[in-house]
Amino acid sequence: MGTPELISPRSTRVTAAKRLARRNVRGKERRFLAEGPQAVREALGHCSGDEPTLVELFTTVEAAERYAEIIGAARDEGARVHLADEATIAEIATTVTPQGLVGVCRFLDTPFDRITAARPRLVAVLSNVRDPGNAGTVLRCADAAGADAVVLTDASVDVYNPKAVRASVGSLFHLPVAVGVPVETAVTGLREAGVRILAADGAGEDDLDTELDRGTMGGPTAWIFGNEAWGLPEETRALADAVVRVPIHGRAESLNLATAAAVCLYGSARAQRHG
């Protein structure tokens, strides 16, 4: 059996994949990169509209042998599979130590009105969240807490940023995500869908424990999370039905965004289960 033919690093397919590291190219092509076996595995079986989300897969020979089930499933779904050497994979990937698999996926965001039409019970709204790692981690927390959707406002980071995709650890493929929604539109649409709006802010008059003790969190709820460095501006806090802080029982100055989001989302999830 001969050595498998490797795709040339000068191939137009490699060049096109490399360009997806840039936001303007992702937006134009409506494609993004999913790196590593976990992300690629989660992309398999997911559809964007009526088409499979995974379009192409670049793999080293070693990774193709190690993850043969992923390669076989990708081929079964009609994705183009390219064998490449490690240097070519490193050029396409955005990680320091690539794991040998890089997928090219179709955009999968959901129109906001489709999310509200589904009458969600738990939603995370990211307003002015600029760090892709934070955005991806909050998405992962929302998925773990059983949220129905995540909404990124028009001032937030690109959810298809490679770092955000990695930080979501596959959760990007698990729940509806709306992007580019003005925060006022998000609040209005969710409120019209019967959802109570809570703004998470360290300066909130109420704390999470008080809300839970009052029994006010058992209904449909959307949490607005802001920028980690400066929080939510006054005009955004004013849109909410309540501004809620996570209580600090020890001596910590504060919680980071993803940790605070996890506490809030799990608080709501528990209240809804017992409501």
PDB file of C-alpha atoms in Angstrom:
ATOM      1  CA  MET A   1       0.000   0.000   0.000  1.00  0.00           C
ATOM      2  CA  GLY A   2       1.517   3.344  -1.088  1.00  0.00           C
ATOM      3  CA  THR A   3       1.945   6.495   0.930  1.00  0.00           C
ATOM      4  CA  PRO A   4      -1.244   8.625   0.800  1.00  0.00           C
ATOM      5  CA  GLU A   5      -0.958  11.667  -1.449  1.00  0.00           C
ATOM      6  CA  LEU A   6      -0.731  14.882   0.575  1.00  0.00           C
ATOM      7  CA  ILE A   7      -2.384  18.111  -0.468  1.00  0.00           C
ATOM      8  CA  SER A   8       0.106  20.749  -1.561  1.00  0.00           C
ATOM      9  CA  PRO A   9       0.618  23.648   0.884  1.00  0.00           C
ATOM     10  CA  ARG A  10       0.236  25.904  -2.170  1.00  0.00           C
ATOM     11  CA  SER A  11      -3.185  24.440  -3.014  1.00  0.00           C
ATOM     12  CA  THR A  12      -6.031  26.907  -3.418  1.00  0.00           C
ATOM     13  CA  ARG A  13      -7.943  24.885  -0.797  1.00  0.00           C
ATOM     14  CA  VAL A  14      -5.194  25.434   1.765  1.00  0.00           C
ATOM     15  CA  THR A  15      -4.963  29.129   0.904  1.00  0.00           C
ATOM     16  CA  ALA A  16      -8.733  29.557   1.242  1.00  0.00           C
ATOM     17  CA  ALA A  17      -8.754  27.806   4.620  1.00  0.00           C
ATOM     18  CA  LYS A  18      -5.868  29.911   5.949  1.00  0.00           C
ATOM     19  CA  ARG A  19      -7.708  33.113   5.042  1.00  0.00           C
ATOM     20  CA  LEU A  20     -10.559  32.159   7.395  1.00  0.00           C
ATOM     21  CA  ALA A  21      -8.406  33.297  10.309  1.00  0.00           C
ATOM     22  CA  ARG A  22      -9.496  36.827   9.304  1.00  0.00           C
ATOM     23  CA  ARG A  23     -12.916  38.095  10.378  1.00  0.00           C
ATOM     24  CA  ASN A  24     -13.713  39.941   7.151  1.00  0.00           C
ATOM     25  CA  VAL A  25     -13.026  36.806   5.122  1.00  0.00           C
ATOM     26  CA  ARG A  26     -15.162  34.670   7.440  1.00  0.00           C
ATOM     27  CA  GLY A  27     -18.022  37.130   7.050  1.00  0.00           C
ATOM     28  CA  LYS A  28     -17.739  37.201   3.282  1.00  0.00           C
ATOM     29  CA  GLU A  29     -17.404  33.436   2.847  1.00  0.00           C
ATOM     30  CA  ARG A  30     -19.698  32.545   5.770  1.00  0.00           C
ATOM     31  CA  ARG A  31     -17.206  29.863   6.748  1.00  0.00           C
ATOM     32  CA  PHE A  32     -15.117  29.346   9.889  1.00  0.00           C
ATOM     33  CA  LEU A  33     -12.473  26.977  11.246  1.00  0.00           C
ATOM     34  CA  ALA A  34     -13.091  24.266  13.821  1.00  0.00           C
ATOM     35  CA  GLU A  35      -9.821  22.857  15.166  1.00  0.00           C
ATOM     36  CA  GLY A  36      -9.177  19.577  16.922  1.00  0.00           C
ATOM     37  CA  PRO A  37     -11.086  16.295  17.233  1.00  0.00           C
ATOM     38  CA  GLN A  38     -13.651  17.590  19.747  1.00  0.00           C
ATOM     39  CA  ALA A  39     -14.811  20.508  17.591  1.00  0.00           C
ATOM     40  CA  VAL A  40     -14.822  18.457  14.406  1.00  0.00           C
ATOM     41  CA  ARG A  41     -16.708  15.626  16.093  1.00  0.00           C
ATOM     42  CA  GLU A  42     -19.390  18.055  17.300  1.00  0.00           C
ATOM     43  CA  ALA A  43     -19.659  19.614  13.843  1.00  0.00           C
ATOM     44  CA  LEU A  44     -20.446  16.189  12.388  1.00  0.00           C
ATOM     45  CA  GLY A  45     -24.179  15.582  12.270  1.00  0.00           C
ATOM     46  CA  HIS A  46     -24.933  19.298  12.630  1.00  0.00           C
ATOM     47  CA  CYS A  47     -26.695  21.018   9.745  1.00  0.00           C
ATOM     48  CA  SER A  48     -26.746  24.640   8.686  1.00  0.00           C
ATOM     49  CA  GLY A  49     -30.121  24.965   7.048  1.00  0.00           C
ATOM     50  CA  ASP A  50     -30.494  21.839   4.960  1.00  0.00           C
ATOM     51  CA  GLU A  51     -26.759  21.288   4.446  1.00  0.00           C
ATOM     52  CA  PRO A  52     -24.131  19.623   6.630  1.00  0.00           C
ATOM     53  CA  THR A  53     -22.179  22.202   8.616  1.00  0.00           C
ATOM     54  CA  LEU A  54     -18.800  20.548   8.009  1.00  0.00           C
ATOM     55  CA  VAL A  55     -17.631  21.363   4.487  1.00  0.00           C
ATOM     56  CA  GLU A  56     -13.967  20.339   4.439  1.00  0.00           C
ATOM     57  CA  LEU A  57     -11.544  18.538   6.710  1.00  0.00           C
ATOM     58  CA  PHE A  58      -7.763  18.779   6.677  1.00  0.00           C
ATOM     59  CA  THR A  59      -5.957  15.983   8.524  1.00  0.00           C
ATOM     60  CA  THR A  60      -2.484  14.612   8.997  1.00  0.00           C
ATOM     61  CA  VAL A  61      -1.944  10.947   8.199  1.00  0.00           C
ATOM     62  CA  GLU A  62      -1.402  10.231  11.903  1.00  0.00           C
ATOM     63  CA  ALA A  63      -4.632  11.993  12.897  1.00  0.00           C
ATOM     64  CA  ALA A  64      -6.536  10.199  10.131  1.00  0.00           C
ATOM     65  CA  GLU A  65      -5.437   6.896  11.627  1.00  0.00           C
ATOM     66  CA  ARG A  66      -6.095   7.947  15.218  1.00  0.00           C
ATOM     67  CA  TYR A  67      -9.518   9.423  14.477  1.00  0.00           C
ATOM     68  CA  ALA A  68     -10.608   7.072  11.718  1.00  0.00           C
ATOM     69  CA  GLU A  69     -14.250   7.233  12.838  1.00  0.00           C
ATOM     70  CA  ILE A  70     -14.257  11.032  12.430  1.00  0.00           C
ATOM     71  CA  ILE A  71     -12.688  10.802   8.974  1.00  0.00           C
ATOM     72  CA  GLY A  72     -15.185   8.155   7.914  1.00  0.00           C
ATOM     73  CA  ALA A  73     -18.160  10.149   9.212  1.00  0.00           C
ATOM     74  CA  ALA A  74     -16.908  13.298   7.470  1.00  0.00           C
ATOM     75  CA  ARG A  75     -16.675  11.445   4.161  1.00  0.00           C
ATOM     76  CA  ASP A  76     -20.128   9.931   4.702  1.00  0.00           C
ATOM     77  CA  GLU A  77     -21.555  13.436   5.163  1.00  0.00           C
ATOM     78  CA  GLY A  78     -19.986  14.589   1.904  1.00  0.00           C
ATOM     79  CA  ALA A  79     -17.187  16.704   3.353  1.00  0.00           C
ATOM     80  CA  ARG A  80     -14.000  16.922   1.279  1.00  0.00           C
ATOM     81  CA  VAL A  81     -11.169  15.286   3.240  1.00  0.00           C
ATOM     82  CA  HIS A  82      -7.604  16.379   2.511  1.00  0.00           C
ATOM     83  CA  LEU A  83      -4.480  14.675   3.828  1.00  0.00           C
ATOM     84  CA  ALA A  84      -1.786  17.188   4.726  1.00  0.00           C
ATOM     85  CA  ASP A  85       1.597  17.197   6.378  1.00  0.00           C
ATOM     86  CA  GLU A  86       2.049  18.695   9.834  1.00  0.00           C
ATOM     87  CA  ALA A  87       3.570  21.903   8.467  1.00  0.00           C
ATOM     88  CA  THR A  88       0.514  22.542   6.287  1.00  0.00           C
ATOM     89  CA  ILE A  89      -1.876  21.861   9.169  1.00  0.00           C
ATOM     90  CA  ALA A  90       0.159  24.287  11.292  1.00  0.00           C
ATOM     91  CA  GLU A  91      -0.264  26.967   8.627  1.00  0.00           C
ATOM     92  CA  ILE A  92      -4.044  26.551   8.599  1.00  0.00           C
ATOM     93  CA  ALA A  93      -4.518  26.162  12.346  1.00  0.00           C
ATOM     94  CA  THR A  94      -4.386  29.067  14.789  1.00  0.00           C
ATOM     95  CA  THR A  95      -3.178  27.037  17.788  1.00  0.00           C
ATOM     96  CA  VAL A  96       0.451  26.692  18.855  1.00  0.00           C
ATOM     97  CA  THR A  97       0.259  22.884  18.908  1.00  0.00           C
ATOM     98  CA  PRO A  98      -2.384  21.714  16.400  1.00  0.00           C
ATOM     99  CA  GLN A  99      -4.002  18.329  16.982  1.00  0.00           C
ATOM    100  CA  GLY A 100      -3.909  17.298  13.346  1.00  0.00           C
ATOM    101  CA  LEU A 101      -7.526  18.033  12.396  1.00  0.00           C
ATOM    102  CA  VAL A 102      -8.917  21.317  11.068  1.00  0.00           C
ATOM    103  CA  GLY A 103     -12.450  21.556   9.730  1.00  0.00           C
ATOM    104  CA  VAL A 104     -14.019  24.235   7.562  1.00  0.00           C
ATOM    105  CA  CYS A 105     -17.624  24.809   8.616  1.00  0.00           C
ATOM    106  CA  ARG A 106     -20.589  26.795   7.386  1.00  0.00           C
ATOM    107  CA  PHE A 107     -21.874  29.611   9.598  1.00  0.00           C
ATOM    108  CA  LEU A 108     -24.594  28.260  11.850  1.00  0.00           C
ATOM    109  CA  ASP A 109     -26.094  31.291  13.596  1.00  0.00           C
ATOM    110  CA  THR A 110     -29.853  31.386  14.050  1.00  0.00           C
ATOM    111  CA  PRO A 111     -32.077  34.383  13.214  1.00  0.00           C
ATOM    112  CA  PHE A 112     -33.064  36.140  16.423  1.00  0.00           C
ATOM    113  CA  ASP A 113     -36.775  36.059  15.631  1.00  0.00           C
ATOM    114  CA  ARG A 114     -36.608  32.284  15.361  1.00  0.00           C
ATOM    115  CA  ILE A 115     -35.193  32.135  18.881  1.00  0.00           C
ATOM    116  CA  THR A 116     -37.957  34.308  20.320  1.00  0.00           C
ATOM    117  CA  ALA A 117     -40.630  32.402  18.384  1.00  0.00           C
ATOM    118  CA  ALA A 118     -39.498  29.235  20.197  1.00  0.00           C
ATOM    119  CA  ARG A 119     -40.470  30.862  23.544  1.00  0.00           C
ATOM    120  CA  PRO A 120     -37.131  30.232  25.281  1.00  0.00           C
ATOM    121  CA  ARG A 121     -36.927  29.769  29.036  1.00  0.00           C
ATOM    122  CA  LEU A 122     -33.263  30.554  29.584  1.00  0.00           C
ATOM    123  CA  VAL A 123     -31.100  32.805  27.419  1.00  0.00           C
ATOM    124  CA  ALA A 124     -27.639  34.345  27.789  1.00  0.00           C
ATOM    125  CA  VAL A 125     -27.183  37.748  26.134  1.00  0.00           C
ATOM    126  CA  LEU A 126     -23.579  38.896  25.632  1.00  0.00           C
ATOM    127  CA  SER A 127     -23.398  42.681  25.405  1.00  0.00           C
ATOM    128  CA  ASN A 128     -20.088  44.305  24.500  1.00  0.00           C
ATOM    129  CA  VAL A 129     -18.193  41.118  25.306  1.00  0.00           C
ATOM    130  CA  ARG A 130     -14.987  41.633  23.359  1.00  0.00           C
ATOM    131  CA  ASP A 131     -12.751  38.778  24.503  1.00  0.00           C
ATOM    132  CA  PRO A 132     -13.270  35.674  22.324  1.00  0.00           C
ATOM    133  CA  GLY A 133     -12.199  33.336  25.110  1.00  0.00           C
ATOM    134  CA  ASN A 134     -14.833  34.801  27.416  1.00  0.00           C
ATOM    135  CA  ALA A 135     -17.513  34.585  24.740  1.00  0.00           C
ATOM    136  CA  GLY A 136     -16.768  30.949  23.989  1.00  0.00           C
ATOM    137  CA  THR A 137     -16.621  30.018  27.664  1.00  0.00           C
ATOM    138  CA  VAL A 138     -19.949  31.710  28.444  1.00  0.00           C
ATOM    139  CA  LEU A 139     -21.470  29.824  25.518  1.00  0.00           C
ATOM    140  CA  ARG A 140     -20.111  26.604  27.016  1.00  0.00           C
ATOM    141  CA  CYS A 141     -21.569  27.512  30.432  1.00  0.00           C
ATOM    142  CA  ALA A 142     -24.948  28.313  28.868  1.00  0.00           C
ATOM    143  CA  ASP A 143     -24.960  24.948  27.127  1.00  0.00           C
ATOM    144  CA  ALA A 144     -24.050  23.142  30.350  1.00  0.00           C
ATOM    145  CA  ALA A 145     -26.799  24.949  32.282  1.00  0.00           C
ATOM    146  CA  GLY A 146     -29.399  23.915  29.708  1.00  0.00           C
ATOM    147  CA  ALA A 147     -29.973  27.359  28.197  1.00  0.00           C
ATOM    148  CA  ASP A 148     -32.136  27.532  25.101  1.00  0.00           C
ATOM    149  CA  ALA A 149     -30.056  30.100  23.240  1.00  0.00           C
ATOM    150  CA  VAL A 150     -27.204  32.596  23.328  1.00  0.00           C
ATOM    151  CA  VAL A 151     -27.456  36.070  21.795  1.00  0.00           C
ATOM    152  CA  LEU A 152     -24.403  38.172  20.944  1.00  0.00           C
ATOM    153  CA  THR A 153     -25.070  41.864  20.456  1.00  0.00           C
ATOM    154  CA  ASP A 154     -23.724  43.843  17.535  1.00  0.00           C
ATOM    155  CA  ALA A 155     -20.959  45.255  19.753  1.00  0.00           C
ATOM    156  CA  SER A 156     -19.671  41.836  20.826  1.00  0.00           C
ATOM    157  CA  VAL A 157     -16.845  39.706  19.503  1.00  0.00           C
ATOM    158  CA  ASP A 158     -17.213  37.438  16.483  1.00  0.00           C
ATOM    159  CA  VAL A 159     -18.415  34.078  17.796  1.00  0.00           C
ATOM    160  CA  TYR A 160     -16.560  32.438  14.877  1.00  0.00           C
ATOM    161  CA  ASN A 161     -13.213  33.770  16.049  1.00  0.00           C
ATOM    162  CA  PRO A 162     -11.005  30.655  16.333  1.00  0.00           C
ATOM    163  CA  LYS A 163     -10.350  31.323  20.020  1.00  0.00           C
ATOM    164  CA  ALA A 164     -14.094  31.627  20.721  1.00  0.00           C
ATOM    165  CA  VAL A 165     -14.792  28.402  18.831  1.00  0.00           C
ATOM    166  CA  ARG A 166     -12.108  26.574  20.822  1.00  0.00           C
ATOM    167  CA  ALA A 167     -13.305  28.009  24.148  1.00  0.00           C
ATOM    168  CA  SER A 168     -16.843  26.773  23.459  1.00  0.00           C
ATOM    169  CA  VAL A 169     -15.448  23.195  23.354  1.00  0.00           C
ATOM    170  CA  GLY A 170     -18.111  22.125  20.870  1.00  0.00           C
ATOM    171  CA  SER A 171     -21.036  23.940  22.510  1.00  0.00           C
ATOM    172  CA  LEU A 172     -21.249  26.288  19.522  1.00  0.00           C
ATOM    173  CA  PHE A 173     -22.805  23.327  17.699  1.00  0.00           C
ATOM    174  CA  HIS A 174     -25.277  22.471  20.478  1.00  0.00           C
ATOM    175  CA  LEU A 175     -27.647  25.410  20.895  1.00  0.00           C
ATOM    176  CA  PRO A 176     -29.022  28.285  18.823  1.00  0.00           C
ATOM    177  CA  VAL A 177     -26.771  31.348  18.669  1.00  0.00           C
ATOM    178  CA  ALA A 178     -27.913  34.708  17.281  1.00  0.00           C
ATOM    179  CA  VAL A 179     -25.277  37.279  16.339  1.00  0.00           C
ATOM    180  CA  GLY A 180     -25.191  41.005  15.627  1.00  0.00           C
ATOM    181  CA  VAL A 181     -28.405  41.814  17.529  1.00  0.00           C
ATOM    182  CA  PRO A 182     -28.632  45.348  19.018  1.00  0.00           C
ATOM    183  CA  VAL A 183     -29.091  45.021  22.765  1.00  0.00           C
ATOM    184  CA  GLU A 184     -32.321  47.049  22.660  1.00  0.00           C
ATOM    185  CA  THR A 185     -33.714  44.686  20.010  1.00  0.00           C
ATOM    186  CA  ALA A 186     -32.687  41.669  22.065  1.00  0.00           C
ATOM    187  CA  VAL A 187     -34.399  42.984  25.201  1.00  0.00           C
ATOM    188  CA  THR A 188     -37.577  44.007  23.387  1.00  0.00           C
ATOM    189  CA  GLY A 189     -37.886  40.725  21.512  1.00  0.00           C
ATOM    190  CA  LEU A 190     -37.256  38.558  24.551  1.00  0.00           C
ATOM    191  CA  ARG A 191     -39.638  40.568  26.734  1.00  0.00           C
ATOM    192  CA  GLU A 192     -42.365  40.246  24.102  1.00  0.00           C
ATOM    193  CA  ALA A 193     -41.734  36.491  24.202  1.00  0.00           C
ATOM    194  CA  GLY A 194     -42.549  36.512  27.919  1.00  0.00           C
ATOM    195  CA  VAL A 195     -38.967  36.475  29.182  1.00  0.00           C
ATOM    196  CA  ARG A 196     -37.863  38.413  32.275  1.00  0.00           C
ATOM    197  CA  ILE A 197     -34.662  40.380  31.713  1.00  0.00           C
ATOM    198  CA  LEU A 198     -31.932  40.360  34.369  1.00  0.00           C
ATOM    199  CA  ALA A 199     -28.730  42.354  34.044  1.00  0.00           C
ATOM    200  CA  ALA A 200     -25.726  40.801  35.803  1.00  0.00           C
ATOM    201  CA  ASP A 201     -23.678  43.583  37.355  1.00  0.00           C
ATOM    202  CA  GLY A 202     -21.502  43.874  40.436  1.00  0.00           C
ATOM    203  CA  ALA A 203     -23.273  47.113  41.364  1.00  0.00           C
ATOM    204  CA  GLY A 204     -26.754  45.568  41.302  1.00  0.00           C
ATOM    205  CA  GLU A 205     -29.192  46.499  44.050  1.00  0.00           C
ATOM    206  CA  ASP A 206     -30.355  42.886  44.404  1.00  0.00           C
ATOM    207  CA  ASP A 207     -28.134  39.864  44.764  1.00  0.00           C
ATOM    208  CA  LEU A 208     -28.643  36.415  43.337  1.00  0.00           C
ATOM    209  CA  ASP A 209     -29.339  34.826  46.716  1.00  0.00           C
ATOM    210  CA  THR A 210     -32.141  37.325  47.383  1.00  0.00           C
ATOM    211  CA  GLU A 211     -33.707  36.656  43.988  1.00  0.00           C
ATOM    212  CA  LEU A 212     -33.603  32.924  44.626  1.00  0.00           C
ATOM    213  CA  ASP A 213     -35.030  33.298  48.138  1.00  0.00           C
ATOM    214  CA  ARG A 214     -37.904  35.403  46.803  1.00  0.00           C
ATOM    215  CA  GLY A 215     -38.802  32.694  44.308  1.00  0.00           C
ATOM    216  CA  THR A 216     -38.740  35.181  41.431  1.00  0.00           C
ATOM    217  CA  MET A 217     -36.432  33.233  39.123  1.00  0.00           C
ATOM    218  CA  GLY A 218     -38.588  30.264  38.219  1.00  0.00           C
ATOM    219  CA  GLY A 219     -39.980  31.771  35.039  1.00  0.00           C
ATOM    220  CA  PRO A 220     -38.403  32.377  31.624  1.00  0.00           C
ATOM    221  CA  THR A 221     -35.265  34.461  32.123  1.00  0.00           C
ATOM    222  CA  ALA A 222     -32.608  36.164  30.031  1.00  0.00           C
ATOM    223  CA  TRP A 223     -29.348  37.246  31.621  1.00  0.00           C
ATOM    224  CA  ILE A 224     -27.398  40.147  30.113  1.00  0.00           C
ATOM    225  CA  PHE A 225     -23.644  39.838  30.656  1.00  0.00           C
ATOM    226  CA  GLY A 226     -21.344  42.743  29.876  1.00  0.00           C
ATOM    227  CA  ASN A 227     -17.707  43.480  29.248  1.00  0.00           C
ATOM    228  CA  GLU A 228     -15.463  42.002  31.944  1.00  0.00           C
ATOM    229  CA  ALA A 229     -13.399  45.183  32.345  1.00  0.00           C
ATOM    230  CA  TRP A 230     -16.162  47.786  32.632  1.00  0.00           C
ATOM    231  CA  GLY A 231     -19.402  45.871  33.063  1.00  0.00           C
ATOM    232  CA  LEU A 232     -22.725  47.093  31.730  1.00  0.00           C
ATOM    233  CA  PRO A 233     -23.346  50.748  30.905  1.00  0.00           C
ATOM    234  CA  GLU A 234     -26.200  52.529  32.661  1.00  0.00           C
ATOM    235  CA  GLU A 235     -28.360  52.600  29.537  1.00  0.00           C
ATOM    236  CA  THR A 236     -28.158  48.800  29.273  1.00  0.00           C
ATOM    237  CA  ARG A 237     -28.858  48.267  32.968  1.00  0.00           C
ATOM    238  CA  ALA A 238     -31.912  50.505  32.573  1.00  0.00           C
ATOM    239  CA  LEU A 239     -33.364  48.110  29.998  1.00  0.00           C
ATOM    240  CA  ALA A 240     -33.505  45.227  32.485  1.00  0.00           C
ATOM    241  CA  ASP A 241     -36.292  44.293  34.856  1.00  0.00           C
ATOM    242  CA  ALA A 242     -33.701  43.965  37.625  1.00  0.00           C
ATOM    243  CA  VAL A 243     -29.958  44.432  38.042  1.00  0.00           C
ATOM    244  CA  VAL A 244     -28.530  41.524  40.006  1.00  0.00           C
ATOM    245  CA  ARG A 245     -25.093  40.994  41.497  1.00  0.00           C
ATOM    246  CA  VAL A 246     -23.469  37.699  42.417  1.00  0.00           C
ATOM    247  CA  PRO A 247     -22.844  37.862  46.181  1.00  0.00           C
ATOM    248  CA  ILE A 248     -19.223  37.697  47.268  1.00  0.00           C
ATOM    249  CA  HIS A 249     -19.138  35.838  50.571  1.00  0.00           C
ATOM    250  CA  GLY A 250     -15.376  35.789  50.878  1.00  0.00           C
ATOM    251  CA  ARG A 251     -12.648  38.342  50.279  1.00  0.00           C
ATOM    252  CA  ALA A 252     -12.387  38.111  46.476  1.00  0.00           C
ATOM    253  CA  GLU A 253     -12.631  41.456  44.702  1.00  0.00           C
ATOM    254  CA  SER A 254     -14.925  40.042  42.023  1.00  0.00           C
ATOM    255  CA  LEU A 255     -15.598  37.086  39.739  1.00  0.00           C
ATOM    256  CA  ASN A 256     -14.533  36.896  36.133  1.00  0.00           C
ATOM    257  CA  LEU A 257     -17.214  37.019  33.457  1.00  0.00           C
ATOM    258  CA  ALA A 258     -17.454  33.323  32.704  1.00  0.00           C
ATOM    259  CA  THR A 259     -17.590  32.313  36.365  1.00  0.00           C
ATOM    260  CA  ALA A 260     -20.288  34.889  37.141  1.00  0.00           C
ATOM    261  CA  ALA A 261     -22.263  33.761  34.082  1.00  0.00           C
ATOM    262  CA  ALA A 262     -22.078  30.133  35.209  1.00  0.00           C
ATOM    263  CA  VAL A 263     -23.350  31.019  38.698  1.00  0.00           C
ATOM    264  CA  CYS A 264     -26.246  33.075  37.310  1.00  0.00           C
ATOM    265  CA  LEU A 265     -27.278  30.581  34.657  1.00  0.00           C
ATOM    266  CA  TYR A 266     -27.157  27.631  37.028  1.00  0.00           C
ATOM    267  CA  GLY A 267     -29.144  29.631  39.583  1.00  0.00           C
ATOM    268  CA  SER A 268     -31.871  30.190  37.035  1.00  0.00           C
ATOM    269  CA  ALA A 269     -31.744  26.589  35.835  1.00  0.00           C
ATOM    270  CA  ARG A 270     -32.205  25.306  39.386  1.00  0.00           C
ATOM    271  CA  ALA A 271     -35.049  27.724  40.102  1.00  0.00           C
ATOM    272  CA  GLN A 272     -36.820  26.697  36.897  1.00  0.00           C
ATOM    273  CA  ARG A 273     -36.520  23.008  37.682  1.00  0.00           C
ATOM    274  CA  HIS A 274     -38.016  23.535  41.130  1.00  0.00           C
ATOM    275  CA  GLY A 275     -40.450  26.282  40.154  1.00  0.00           C
TER     276      GLY A 275
END
